């Protein structure tokens, strides 16, 4: 709103008769009788559309202005408008868009086109039939950035500059159009666009044409939703002398409350001082001004006001009034992102935002670093947890080394080789892996270099110093020193190696070997973080390797002890014998399984199979004691009955604390008294699997029904002895439970499978063949197996 009186400057943006009519009071205010009775209903309706078109176009342009493509938003808004609408590029002075109704006026003129050329193509003239002047015509005025609040023109298609159109419409009647134009863009926007609306005036034969135009001018100014005001600069403080009804609807001030006051009363504490100064300077220069500033309604609520002030001069060039065109653009400002209350506050807020952004960026950077460090730590913990569980799950050295190589590739390096040494530093084993396979080159490199490490090699240096060696950049000179064998050096080059890291594997103050990590990519060179991670992995690997060594050493001692306690089978007339012992896999401990075959003083033959409860060296030692006890008990016994012998063994075991518990079967075979007669077998069982007897024709039967309590449970137990006649050619098979145990099944099923295997052997199979048949099944291998076969002639 004009805050001050300003000196005159010649200009013309509003028809003088409109300004004069408003200034003289010929236009009725909102409290007076409605005007424009001379207008038709269609014209009244089109005037109502005018404000909606301008508002929608302004919002669309404002939303896209900051992106620099405001023009692209208009076709979607204006395409379906039923009245003719043009969009003018003020910088180029050309029409850039015409909706369908406007195309009907001028024909399909190729756009963009100069505004005057478009008017000529449409056949536009003034009311007297003269072509529109390029400086004073309404289209030219809008193109110059000056709003046109309403001007009548004639449309004469027969006078179109396009010959075909002029010939086609040469007999058509002239039409009267009402032209209104408003700027759409903010001052300083990259695109300066304006909107032109054409309303056709319906003429009636009973209405004076001049009166109809005057009514149209008055109604266009009064009825539009756009606010119009007029001030008088000739009066002190340039007061308001007229406001249209829209002013009261927007601001809440009635005409009586507003007229006579300078419109600065709409300003407030948050109104931008720069915008006010811009208005004051524009008024002083008596030029058109367009700006947006914060105003306040009567109830105190704020709204954003897009204001255009235009000076009006009389015929002598004297400044007589200012016409203000105002639009409430609060919604548009909200869409733009809540426009800052003032430019100074906006700059301060931007600086604060930039500072906050810098702080936030620094915080994000630190957070990223912390997250990356946490992820590395989490990955390291996950790797170490996997390494511990993976390497502790095996007791086979070769398998352990292979698992270690699999943990390193490709997570830590492109390829790896692990060296294992004995207590004298001699290489005793190696493992290797490459992410691409490359087995041939790896095997060649291992055989020529890894198994004969020179003192200059990184692995040997790590083992000698018990410290990591990092070769961050492997040059030809470094490689010649590290790998002295030329063939191995060429294999290294084929495998690829830009960086090498070796770490010693030390456990219990002893160096067990070294692990060498190799990177084949120039973008992946080892750093101190890699050294820490590799050292951690090597420590865990060394502990697992040492545990395997200790276990294997204990297992070897126990297995040797156990085998040393097993006898060599004696040669006894009338019988043929064989035995088999299989220790469990290295994943299990040794046990107390044993067998024995004795030629007793009375000429009978003693057969024993037993199993001391437990799987350790103590069980093997207890087995040796138990075997000695039973030998003493059966040799020259007062009562050789097996049941009596086992009872005596039971008392001795508990009295001497030889073994906690054991299972045992003892059979005494008495030779026949005559040619072709059967052997007589006396057997007693102390909780042991039953004996199997294979007949001369291969049939197998179970000698059950004589089982009793385990040895060491109750020394008062009386053992039962079973007597069986054994035909010549029969074979007795005794065994321990490792031969019949299966996960998920009972012992009866295992015994049945064993009987089937023995029966399937050839009819003439000897004891050795039957032992092989007995152990030839899918053994569980989690327990030791002892089996003895005795064939009676």
mmCIF file of C-alpha atoms in Angstrom, residues 224-581:
data_model
loop_
_atom_site.group_PDB
_atom_site.id
_atom_site.type_symbol
_atom_site.label_atom_id
_atom_site.label_comp_id
_atom_site.label_asym_id
_atom_site.label_seq_id
_atom_site.Cartn_x
_atom_site.Cartn_y
_atom_site.Cartn_z
ATOM 1 C CA UNK A 224 -13.439 -9.330 -8.819
ATOM 2 C CA UNK A 225 -11.962 -11.253 -5.895
ATOM 3 C CA UNK A 226 -8.745 -9.294 -6.419
ATOM 4 C CA UNK A 227 -8.506 -6.287 -4.106
ATOM 5 C CA UNK A 228 -8.436 -2.804 -5.678
ATOM 6 C CA UNK A 229 -7.727 0.455 -3.877
ATOM 7 C CA UNK A 230 -7.264 4.048 -4.973
ATOM 8 C CA UNK A 231 -5.283 6.695 -3.118
ATOM 9 C CA UNK A 232 -5.091 10.438 -3.759
ATOM 10 C CA UNK A 233 -1.510 11.745 -3.729
ATOM 11 C CA UNK A 234 -2.814 15.286 -3.922
ATOM 12 C CA UNK A 235 -4.141 15.011 -0.349
ATOM 13 C CA UNK A 236 -1.905 15.017 2.740
ATOM 14 C CA UNK A 237 -0.397 11.564 3.530
ATOM 15 C CA UNK A 238 -1.774 10.082 0.265
ATOM 16 C CA UNK A 239 -4.930 8.578 1.879
ATOM 17 C CA UNK A 240 -7.230 5.902 0.552
ATOM 18 C CA UNK A 241 -10.219 7.379 -1.302
ATOM 19 C CA UNK A 242 -11.851 4.107 -2.475
ATOM 20 C CA UNK A 243 -11.653 0.350 -1.790
ATOM 21 C CA UNK A 244 -13.619 -2.408 -3.493
ATOM 22 C CA UNK A 245 -15.593 -5.051 -1.518
ATOM 23 C CA UNK A 246 -12.749 -7.571 -1.807
ATOM 24 C CA UNK A 247 -10.563 -5.241 0.293
ATOM 25 C CA UNK A 248 -13.041 -5.503 3.168
ATOM 26 C CA UNK A 249 -13.317 -9.280 2.773
ATOM 27 C CA UNK A 250 -9.541 -9.743 2.852
ATOM 28 C CA UNK A 251 -8.554 -7.190 5.544
ATOM 29 C CA UNK A 252 -11.678 -7.052 7.705
ATOM 30 C CA UNK A 253 -11.765 -3.227 7.519
ATOM 31 C CA UNK A 254 -14.955 -1.631 6.197
ATOM 32 C CA UNK A 255 -14.688 1.230 3.687
ATOM 33 C CA UNK A 256 -15.545 3.730 6.420
ATOM 34 C CA UNK A 257 -12.664 2.398 8.569
ATOM 35 C CA UNK A 258 -10.165 2.490 5.695
ATOM 36 C CA UNK A 259 -10.998 5.515 3.533
ATOM 37 C CA UNK A 260 -9.154 8.653 4.654
ATOM 38 C CA UNK A 261 -6.173 6.750 6.089
ATOM 39 C CA UNK A 262 -2.802 5.913 4.565
ATOM 40 C CA UNK A 263 -2.814 2.167 4.038
ATOM 41 C CA UNK A 264 0.295 1.697 6.150
ATOM 42 C CA UNK A 265 -2.162 0.809 8.931
ATOM 43 C CA UNK A 266 -2.053 -2.728 7.447
ATOM 44 C CA UNK A 267 1.635 -2.985 8.360
ATOM 45 C CA UNK A 268 2.928 -4.478 11.594
ATOM 46 C CA UNK A 269 5.999 -5.323 13.604
ATOM 47 C CA UNK A 270 7.043 -8.181 11.293
ATOM 48 C CA UNK A 271 6.490 -6.293 8.040
ATOM 49 C CA UNK A 272 9.752 -6.191 6.121
ATOM 50 C CA UNK A 273 11.336 -2.751 6.311
ATOM 51 C CA UNK A 274 13.094 -3.338 2.992
ATOM 52 C CA UNK A 275 9.751 -3.925 1.224
ATOM 53 C CA UNK A 276 8.364 -0.709 2.733
ATOM 54 C CA UNK A 277 11.444 1.220 1.566
ATOM 55 C CA UNK A 278 11.047 -0.260 -1.927
ATOM 56 C CA UNK A 279 7.445 1.034 -2.066
ATOM 57 C CA UNK A 280 8.490 4.469 -0.794
ATOM 58 C CA UNK A 281 11.204 4.773 -3.439
ATOM 59 C CA UNK A 282 8.844 3.634 -6.202
ATOM 60 C CA UNK A 283 6.257 6.216 -5.221
ATOM 61 C CA UNK A 284 8.932 8.885 -5.131
ATOM 62 C CA UNK A 285 9.879 7.954 -8.689
ATOM 63 C CA UNK A 286 6.166 7.736 -9.715
ATOM 64 C CA UNK A 287 6.712 4.319 -11.281
ATOM 65 C CA UNK A 288 4.868 1.042 -11.125
ATOM 66 C CA UNK A 289 5.834 -1.119 -8.128
ATOM 67 C CA UNK A 290 5.212 -4.829 -7.478
ATOM 68 C CA UNK A 291 6.243 -6.501 -4.224
ATOM 69 C CA UNK A 292 5.070 -8.973 -1.571
ATOM 70 C CA UNK A 293 4.947 -8.018 2.094
ATOM 71 C CA UNK A 294 3.368 -9.088 5.344
ATOM 72 C CA UNK A 295 0.156 -7.220 6.286
ATOM 73 C CA UNK A 296 -2.276 -7.645 9.158
ATOM 74 C CA UNK A 297 -6.046 -7.964 9.176
ATOM 75 C CA UNK A 298 -8.285 -6.120 11.585
ATOM 76 C CA UNK A 299 -8.428 -9.147 13.895
ATOM 77 C CA UNK A 300 -4.601 -9.189 14.089
ATOM 78 C CA UNK A 301 -4.002 -12.212 11.900
ATOM 79 C CA UNK A 302 -1.212 -11.876 9.374
ATOM 80 C CA UNK A 303 -1.441 -12.513 5.628
ATOM 81 C CA UNK A 304 0.974 -12.184 2.734
ATOM 82 C CA UNK A 305 -0.070 -9.463 0.321
ATOM 83 C CA UNK A 306 1.163 -9.349 -3.286
ATOM 84 C CA UNK A 307 0.877 -5.631 -4.068
ATOM 85 C CA UNK A 308 1.078 -3.822 -7.402
ATOM 86 C CA UNK A 309 0.856 0.006 -7.324
ATOM 87 C CA UNK A 310 0.240 1.904 -10.547
ATOM 88 C CA UNK A 311 0.225 5.719 -10.975
ATOM 89 C CA UNK A 312 -2.667 7.340 -12.919
ATOM 90 C CA UNK A 313 -2.263 10.663 -14.778
ATOM 91 C CA UNK A 314 -4.878 12.985 -16.274
ATOM 92 C CA UNK A 315 -4.819 14.390 -19.794
ATOM 93 C CA UNK A 316 -2.358 17.089 -18.788
ATOM 94 C CA UNK A 317 0.093 14.636 -17.286
ATOM 95 C CA UNK A 318 -0.737 15.465 -13.672
ATOM 96 C CA UNK A 319 -0.607 12.605 -11.158
ATOM 97 C CA UNK A 320 -4.174 12.223 -9.894
ATOM 98 C CA UNK A 321 -4.227 8.821 -8.139
ATOM 99 C CA UNK A 322 -2.533 5.533 -7.386
ATOM 100 C CA UNK A 323 -4.380 2.308 -8.106
ATOM 101 C CA UNK A 324 -3.348 -0.624 -5.926
ATOM 102 C CA UNK A 325 -3.967 -4.206 -7.054
ATOM 103 C CA UNK A 326 -3.618 -6.590 -4.104
ATOM 104 C CA UNK A 327 -3.832 -10.355 -3.834
ATOM 105 C CA UNK A 328 -3.814 -12.516 -0.702
ATOM 106 C CA UNK A 329 -1.008 -14.993 -1.483
ATOM 107 C CA UNK A 330 -0.704 -16.536 1.986
ATOM 108 C CA UNK A 331 -1.414 -20.002 0.663
ATOM 109 C CA UNK A 332 1.157 -19.554 -2.065
ATOM 110 C CA UNK A 333 3.760 -18.464 0.458
ATOM 111 C CA UNK A 334 2.919 -21.538 2.541
ATOM 112 C CA UNK A 335 3.445 -23.747 -0.521
ATOM 113 C CA UNK A 336 6.765 -22.039 -1.159
ATOM 114 C CA UNK A 337 7.916 -23.191 2.280
ATOM 115 C CA UNK A 338 6.699 -20.594 4.805
ATOM 116 C CA UNK A 339 8.382 -17.514 3.477
ATOM 117 C CA UNK A 340 10.651 -15.825 6.022
ATOM 118 C CA UNK A 341 9.053 -13.003 7.996
ATOM 119 C CA UNK A 342 11.747 -10.583 6.884
ATOM 120 C CA UNK A 343 14.808 -10.593 4.643
ATOM 121 C CA UNK A 344 17.141 -9.723 7.521
ATOM 122 C CA UNK A 345 15.696 -12.531 9.643
ATOM 123 C CA UNK A 346 15.964 -14.857 6.659
ATOM 124 C CA UNK A 347 19.687 -14.126 6.248
ATOM 125 C CA UNK A 348 20.304 -14.683 9.945
ATOM 126 C CA UNK A 349 18.336 -17.908 9.869
ATOM 127 C CA UNK A 350 20.263 -19.061 6.817
ATOM 128 C CA UNK A 351 23.554 -18.443 8.588
ATOM 129 C CA UNK A 352 22.306 -20.315 11.625
ATOM 130 C CA UNK A 353 21.104 -23.110 9.359
ATOM 131 C CA UNK A 354 24.467 -23.250 7.620
ATOM 132 C CA UNK A 355 26.218 -23.397 10.971
ATOM 133 C CA UNK A 356 23.802 -26.047 12.188
ATOM 134 C CA UNK A 357 24.327 -27.929 8.947
ATOM 135 C CA UNK A 358 28.082 -27.802 9.410
ATOM 136 C CA UNK A 359 27.720 -29.039 12.975
ATOM 137 C CA UNK A 360 25.314 -31.733 11.824
ATOM 138 C CA UNK A 361 27.670 -32.720 9.033
ATOM 139 C CA UNK A 362 30.506 -33.000 11.502
ATOM 140 C CA UNK A 363 28.266 -35.036 13.801
ATOM 141 C CA UNK A 364 27.266 -37.278 10.891
ATOM 142 C CA UNK A 365 30.926 -37.729 9.990
ATOM 143 C CA UNK A 366 31.781 -38.652 13.553
ATOM 144 C CA UNK A 367 28.755 -40.935 13.699
ATOM 145 C CA UNK A 368 29.836 -42.593 10.468
ATOM 146 C CA UNK A 369 33.308 -43.108 11.880
ATOM 147 C CA UNK A 370 31.869 -44.486 15.111
ATOM 148 C CA UNK A 371 29.490 -46.731 13.174
ATOM 149 C CA UNK A 372 32.314 -47.925 10.937
ATOM 150 C CA UNK A 373 34.464 -48.639 13.994
ATOM 151 C CA UNK A 374 31.558 -50.457 15.646
ATOM 152 C CA UNK A 375 30.949 -52.476 12.502
ATOM 153 C CA UNK A 376 34.646 -53.378 12.319
ATOM 154 C CA UNK A 377 34.613 -54.372 15.970
ATOM 155 C CA UNK A 378 31.447 -56.392 15.480
ATOM 156 C CA UNK A 379 32.877 -58.093 12.408
ATOM 157 C CA UNK A 380 36.066 -58.837 14.311
ATOM 158 C CA UNK A 381 34.132 -60.323 17.230
ATOM 159 C CA UNK A 382 32.023 -62.375 14.825
ATOM 160 C CA UNK A 383 35.137 -63.635 13.053
ATOM 161 C CA UNK A 384 36.839 -64.533 16.326
ATOM 162 C CA UNK A 385 33.723 -66.307 17.591
ATOM 163 C CA UNK A 386 33.451 -68.253 14.347
ATOM 164 C CA UNK A 387 37.179 -69.046 14.453
ATOM 165 C CA UNK A 388 36.957 -70.393 17.999
ATOM 166 C CA UNK A 389 33.935 -72.582 17.294
ATOM 167 C CA UNK A 390 35.206 -73.747 13.900
ATOM 168 C CA UNK A 391 38.729 -74.670 14.963
ATOM 169 C CA UNK A 392 37.695 -76.250 18.259
ATOM 170 C CA UNK A 393 35.276 -78.563 16.462
ATOM 171 C CA UNK A 394 38.017 -80.830 15.116
ATOM 172 C CA UNK A 395 40.911 -82.801 16.566
ATOM 173 C CA UNK A 396 42.470 -83.613 13.201
ATOM 174 C CA UNK A 397 45.460 -81.377 12.508
ATOM 175 C CA UNK A 398 45.065 -81.306 8.715
ATOM 176 C CA UNK A 399 41.392 -80.417 9.046
ATOM 177 C CA UNK A 400 42.167 -77.673 11.563
ATOM 178 C CA UNK A 401 44.755 -76.036 9.288
ATOM 179 C CA UNK A 402 42.357 -76.178 6.352
ATOM 180 C CA UNK A 403 39.642 -74.515 8.436
ATOM 181 C CA UNK A 404 42.068 -71.779 9.445
ATOM 182 C CA UNK A 405 42.840 -71.085 5.774
ATOM 183 C CA UNK A 406 39.105 -70.959 5.019
ATOM 184 C CA UNK A 407 38.569 -68.353 7.744
ATOM 185 C CA UNK A 408 41.235 -66.079 6.254
ATOM 186 C CA UNK A 409 40.204 -66.258 2.573
ATOM 187 C CA UNK A 410 38.580 -64.138 1.239
ATOM 188 C CA UNK A 411 37.593 -62.179 4.346
ATOM 189 C CA UNK A 412 41.122 -61.124 5.319
ATOM 190 C CA UNK A 413 43.180 -61.696 2.184
ATOM 191 C CA UNK A 414 43.220 -63.047 -1.370
ATOM 192 C CA UNK A 415 45.330 -66.078 -0.502
ATOM 193 C CA UNK A 416 47.029 -67.564 2.537
ATOM 194 C CA UNK A 417 49.572 -70.200 3.499
ATOM 195 C CA UNK A 418 49.967 -71.608 7.004
ATOM 196 C CA UNK A 419 53.241 -73.173 8.179
ATOM 197 C CA UNK A 420 53.414 -75.713 11.022
ATOM 198 C CA UNK A 421 56.770 -76.515 12.676
ATOM 199 C CA UNK A 422 58.046 -78.901 15.331
ATOM 200 C CA UNK A 423 59.938 -77.983 18.476
ATOM 201 C CA UNK A 424 63.142 -77.661 16.461
ATOM 202 C CA UNK A 425 61.655 -75.205 13.920
ATOM 203 C CA UNK A 426 61.509 -77.733 11.115
ATOM 204 C CA UNK A 427 58.468 -77.384 8.879
ATOM 205 C CA UNK A 428 56.227 -80.413 9.396
ATOM 206 C CA UNK A 429 53.032 -79.346 7.710
ATOM 207 C CA UNK A 430 51.353 -76.627 5.661
ATOM 208 C CA UNK A 431 47.951 -75.539 4.411
ATOM 209 C CA UNK A 432 47.035 -73.031 1.730
ATOM 210 C CA UNK A 433 44.043 -71.525 -0.073
ATOM 211 C CA UNK A 434 43.451 -69.008 -2.900
ATOM 212 C CA UNK A 435 40.174 -67.259 -3.553
ATOM 213 C CA UNK A 436 40.349 -68.348 -7.216
ATOM 214 C CA UNK A 437 41.522 -71.907 -6.577
ATOM 215 C CA UNK A 438 44.961 -71.956 -8.314
ATOM 216 C CA UNK A 439 45.843 -75.311 -6.739
ATOM 217 C CA UNK A 440 48.768 -76.036 -9.090
ATOM 218 C CA UNK A 441 50.607 -72.788 -8.375
ATOM 219 C CA UNK A 442 49.849 -73.052 -4.656
ATOM 220 C CA UNK A 443 51.196 -76.594 -4.464
ATOM 221 C CA UNK A 444 54.325 -75.601 -6.388
ATOM 222 C CA UNK A 445 54.912 -72.551 -4.182
ATOM 223 C CA UNK A 446 54.369 -74.613 -1.016
ATOM 224 C CA UNK A 447 56.703 -77.434 -2.017
ATOM 225 C CA UNK A 448 59.533 -75.089 -3.086
ATOM 226 C CA UNK A 449 59.193 -72.277 -0.549
ATOM 227 C CA UNK A 450 56.838 -72.974 2.362
ATOM 228 C CA UNK A 451 58.305 -76.395 3.210
ATOM 229 C CA UNK A 452 61.852 -74.947 3.077
ATOM 230 C CA UNK A 453 61.486 -71.471 4.536
ATOM 231 C CA UNK A 454 64.687 -69.396 4.253
ATOM 232 C CA UNK A 455 65.663 -67.141 7.133
ATOM 233 C CA UNK A 456 64.848 -64.087 5.000
ATOM 234 C CA UNK A 457 61.254 -65.097 4.395
ATOM 235 C CA UNK A 458 58.535 -63.172 6.300
ATOM 236 C CA UNK A 459 57.150 -66.372 7.871
ATOM 237 C CA UNK A 460 60.559 -67.427 9.217
ATOM 238 C CA UNK A 461 61.218 -63.924 10.510
ATOM 239 C CA UNK A 462 57.880 -63.951 12.350
ATOM 240 C CA UNK A 463 58.660 -67.322 13.941
ATOM 241 C CA UNK A 464 62.185 -66.250 14.949
ATOM 242 C CA UNK A 465 61.088 -62.936 16.493
ATOM 243 C CA UNK A 466 57.554 -63.983 17.596
ATOM 244 C CA UNK A 467 56.335 -60.707 16.035
ATOM 245 C CA UNK A 468 54.323 -59.840 12.908
ATOM 246 C CA UNK A 469 56.082 -58.840 9.686
ATOM 247 C CA UNK A 470 54.293 -56.393 7.372
ATOM 248 C CA UNK A 471 55.402 -55.930 3.756
ATOM 249 C CA UNK A 472 52.949 -53.202 2.730
ATOM 250 C CA UNK A 473 54.368 -52.947 -0.797
ATOM 251 C CA UNK A 474 55.947 -56.048 -2.346
ATOM 252 C CA UNK A 475 58.398 -54.808 -4.973
ATOM 253 C CA UNK A 476 60.649 -57.008 -7.105
ATOM 254 C CA UNK A 477 63.564 -56.334 -4.750
ATOM 255 C CA UNK A 478 61.493 -57.268 -1.696
ATOM 256 C CA UNK A 479 60.237 -60.424 -3.395
ATOM 257 C CA UNK A 480 63.750 -61.579 -4.348
ATOM 258 C CA UNK A 481 64.780 -61.336 -0.696
ATOM 259 C CA UNK A 482 61.638 -62.977 0.699
ATOM 260 C CA UNK A 483 61.372 -65.857 -1.848
ATOM 261 C CA UNK A 484 64.832 -67.056 -2.815
ATOM 262 C CA UNK A 485 63.778 -69.954 -5.061
ATOM 263 C CA UNK A 486 63.271 -68.507 -8.591
ATOM 264 C CA UNK A 487 60.598 -71.045 -9.560
ATOM 265 C CA UNK A 488 58.689 -70.375 -6.349
ATOM 266 C CA UNK A 489 59.071 -66.638 -6.998
ATOM 267 C CA UNK A 490 57.434 -66.968 -10.422
ATOM 268 C CA UNK A 491 54.618 -68.990 -8.845
ATOM 269 C CA UNK A 492 54.145 -66.160 -6.328
ATOM 270 C CA UNK A 493 53.849 -63.636 -9.157
ATOM 271 C CA UNK A 494 51.236 -65.760 -10.911
ATOM 272 C CA UNK A 495 49.266 -66.071 -7.694
ATOM 273 C CA UNK A 496 49.457 -62.291 -7.269
ATOM 274 C CA UNK A 497 50.965 -60.448 -4.349
ATOM 275 C CA UNK A 498 51.031 -56.694 -3.686
ATOM 276 C CA UNK A 499 51.128 -56.815 0.102
ATOM 277 C CA UNK A 500 52.116 -59.543 2.610
ATOM 278 C CA UNK A 501 51.441 -59.851 6.328
ATOM 279 C CA UNK A 502 52.833 -62.734 8.422
ATOM 280 C CA UNK A 503 52.017 -63.395 12.073
ATOM 281 C CA UNK A 504 53.483 -66.052 14.379
ATOM 282 C CA UNK A 505 51.288 -68.723 15.967
ATOM 283 C CA UNK A 506 52.363 -68.880 19.625
ATOM 284 C CA UNK A 507 50.674 -70.911 22.336
ATOM 285 C CA UNK A 508 51.851 -71.721 25.854
ATOM 286 C CA UNK A 509 55.141 -69.856 25.243
ATOM 287 C CA UNK A 510 55.971 -71.962 22.230
ATOM 288 C CA UNK A 511 56.018 -70.953 18.566
ATOM 289 C CA UNK A 512 54.076 -73.519 16.561
ATOM 290 C CA UNK A 513 54.298 -71.913 13.116
ATOM 291 C CA UNK A 514 53.223 -68.856 11.153
ATOM 292 C CA UNK A 515 50.314 -67.640 9.057
ATOM 293 C CA UNK A 516 51.005 -65.554 5.914
ATOM 294 C CA UNK A 517 48.225 -63.365 4.443
ATOM 295 C CA UNK A 518 48.704 -62.120 0.872
ATOM 296 C CA UNK A 519 46.757 -59.390 -0.941
ATOM 297 C CA UNK A 520 46.732 -59.601 -4.722
ATOM 298 C CA UNK A 521 45.001 -56.238 -5.273
ATOM 299 C CA UNK A 522 46.824 -52.854 -5.240
ATOM 300 C CA UNK A 523 43.684 -51.369 -3.643
ATOM 301 C CA UNK A 524 43.869 -53.768 -0.702
ATOM 302 C CA UNK A 525 47.076 -53.172 1.217
ATOM 303 C CA UNK A 526 47.460 -54.291 4.812
ATOM 304 C CA UNK A 527 47.360 -51.765 7.647
ATOM 305 C CA UNK A 528 47.852 -51.846 11.406
ATOM 306 C CA UNK A 529 44.174 -52.796 11.851
ATOM 307 C CA UNK A 530 44.845 -55.893 9.737
ATOM 308 C CA UNK A 531 47.897 -56.701 11.874
ATOM 309 C CA UNK A 532 45.834 -56.604 15.097
ATOM 310 C CA UNK A 533 43.108 -58.774 13.601
ATOM 311 C CA UNK A 534 45.559 -61.311 12.154
ATOM 312 C CA UNK A 535 47.436 -61.566 15.471
ATOM 313 C CA UNK A 536 44.187 -62.274 17.311
ATOM 314 C CA UNK A 537 43.234 -64.983 14.815
ATOM 315 C CA UNK A 538 46.738 -66.497 14.966
ATOM 316 C CA UNK A 539 46.644 -66.701 18.784
ATOM 317 C CA UNK A 540 43.362 -68.584 18.712
ATOM 318 C CA UNK A 541 44.627 -70.868 15.958
ATOM 319 C CA UNK A 542 47.829 -71.587 17.880
ATOM 320 C CA UNK A 543 45.880 -72.557 20.994
ATOM 321 C CA UNK A 544 43.657 -74.889 18.948
ATOM 322 C CA UNK A 545 46.719 -76.428 17.247
ATOM 323 C CA UNK A 546 48.437 -76.982 20.593
ATOM 324 C CA UNK A 547 45.310 -78.586 22.012
ATOM 325 C CA UNK A 548 45.214 -80.993 19.064
ATOM 326 C CA UNK A 549 48.884 -81.827 19.593
ATOM 327 C CA UNK A 550 48.349 -82.509 23.302
ATOM 328 C CA UNK A 551 45.315 -84.624 22.588
ATOM 329 C CA UNK A 552 47.068 -86.623 19.894
ATOM 330 C CA UNK A 553 50.017 -87.175 22.195
ATOM 331 C CA UNK A 554 47.752 -88.435 25.002
ATOM 332 C CA UNK A 555 45.760 -90.545 22.579
ATOM 333 C CA UNK A 556 48.945 -92.093 21.187
ATOM 334 C CA UNK A 557 50.187 -92.944 24.662
ATOM 335 C CA UNK A 558 46.862 -94.500 25.648
ATOM 336 C CA UNK A 559 46.513 -96.382 22.370
ATOM 337 C CA UNK A 560 50.064 -97.708 22.725
ATOM 338 C CA UNK A 561 49.365 -98.754 26.315
ATOM 339 C CA UNK A 562 46.168 -100.455 25.354
ATOM 340 C CA UNK A 563 47.700 -102.328 22.449
ATOM 341 C CA UNK A 564 50.660 -103.383 24.604
ATOM 342 C CA UNK A 565 48.233 -105.024 27.043
ATOM 343 C CA UNK A 566 46.570 -107.049 24.291
ATOM 344 C CA UNK A 567 48.186 -110.493 23.934
ATOM 345 C CA UNK A 568 49.541 -112.344 20.965
ATOM 346 C CA UNK A 569 47.208 -115.253 20.411
ATOM 347 C CA UNK A 570 48.920 -118.587 21.250
ATOM 348 C CA UNK A 571 48.893 -121.621 18.994
ATOM 349 C CA UNK A 572 46.665 -124.282 20.614
ATOM 350 C CA UNK A 573 46.130 -127.745 19.116
ATOM 351 C CA UNK A 574 42.597 -128.345 17.880
ATOM 352 C CA UNK A 575 41.659 -124.681 17.483
ATOM 353 C CA UNK A 576 42.303 -121.831 15.062
ATOM 354 C CA UNK A 577 41.995 -118.248 16.289
ATOM 355 C CA UNK A 578 42.190 -114.625 15.160
ATOM 356 C CA UNK A 579 41.528 -111.273 16.828
ATOM 357 C CA UNK A 580 41.022 -107.676 15.755
ATOM 358 C CA UNK A 581 41.306 -104.442 17.683
#
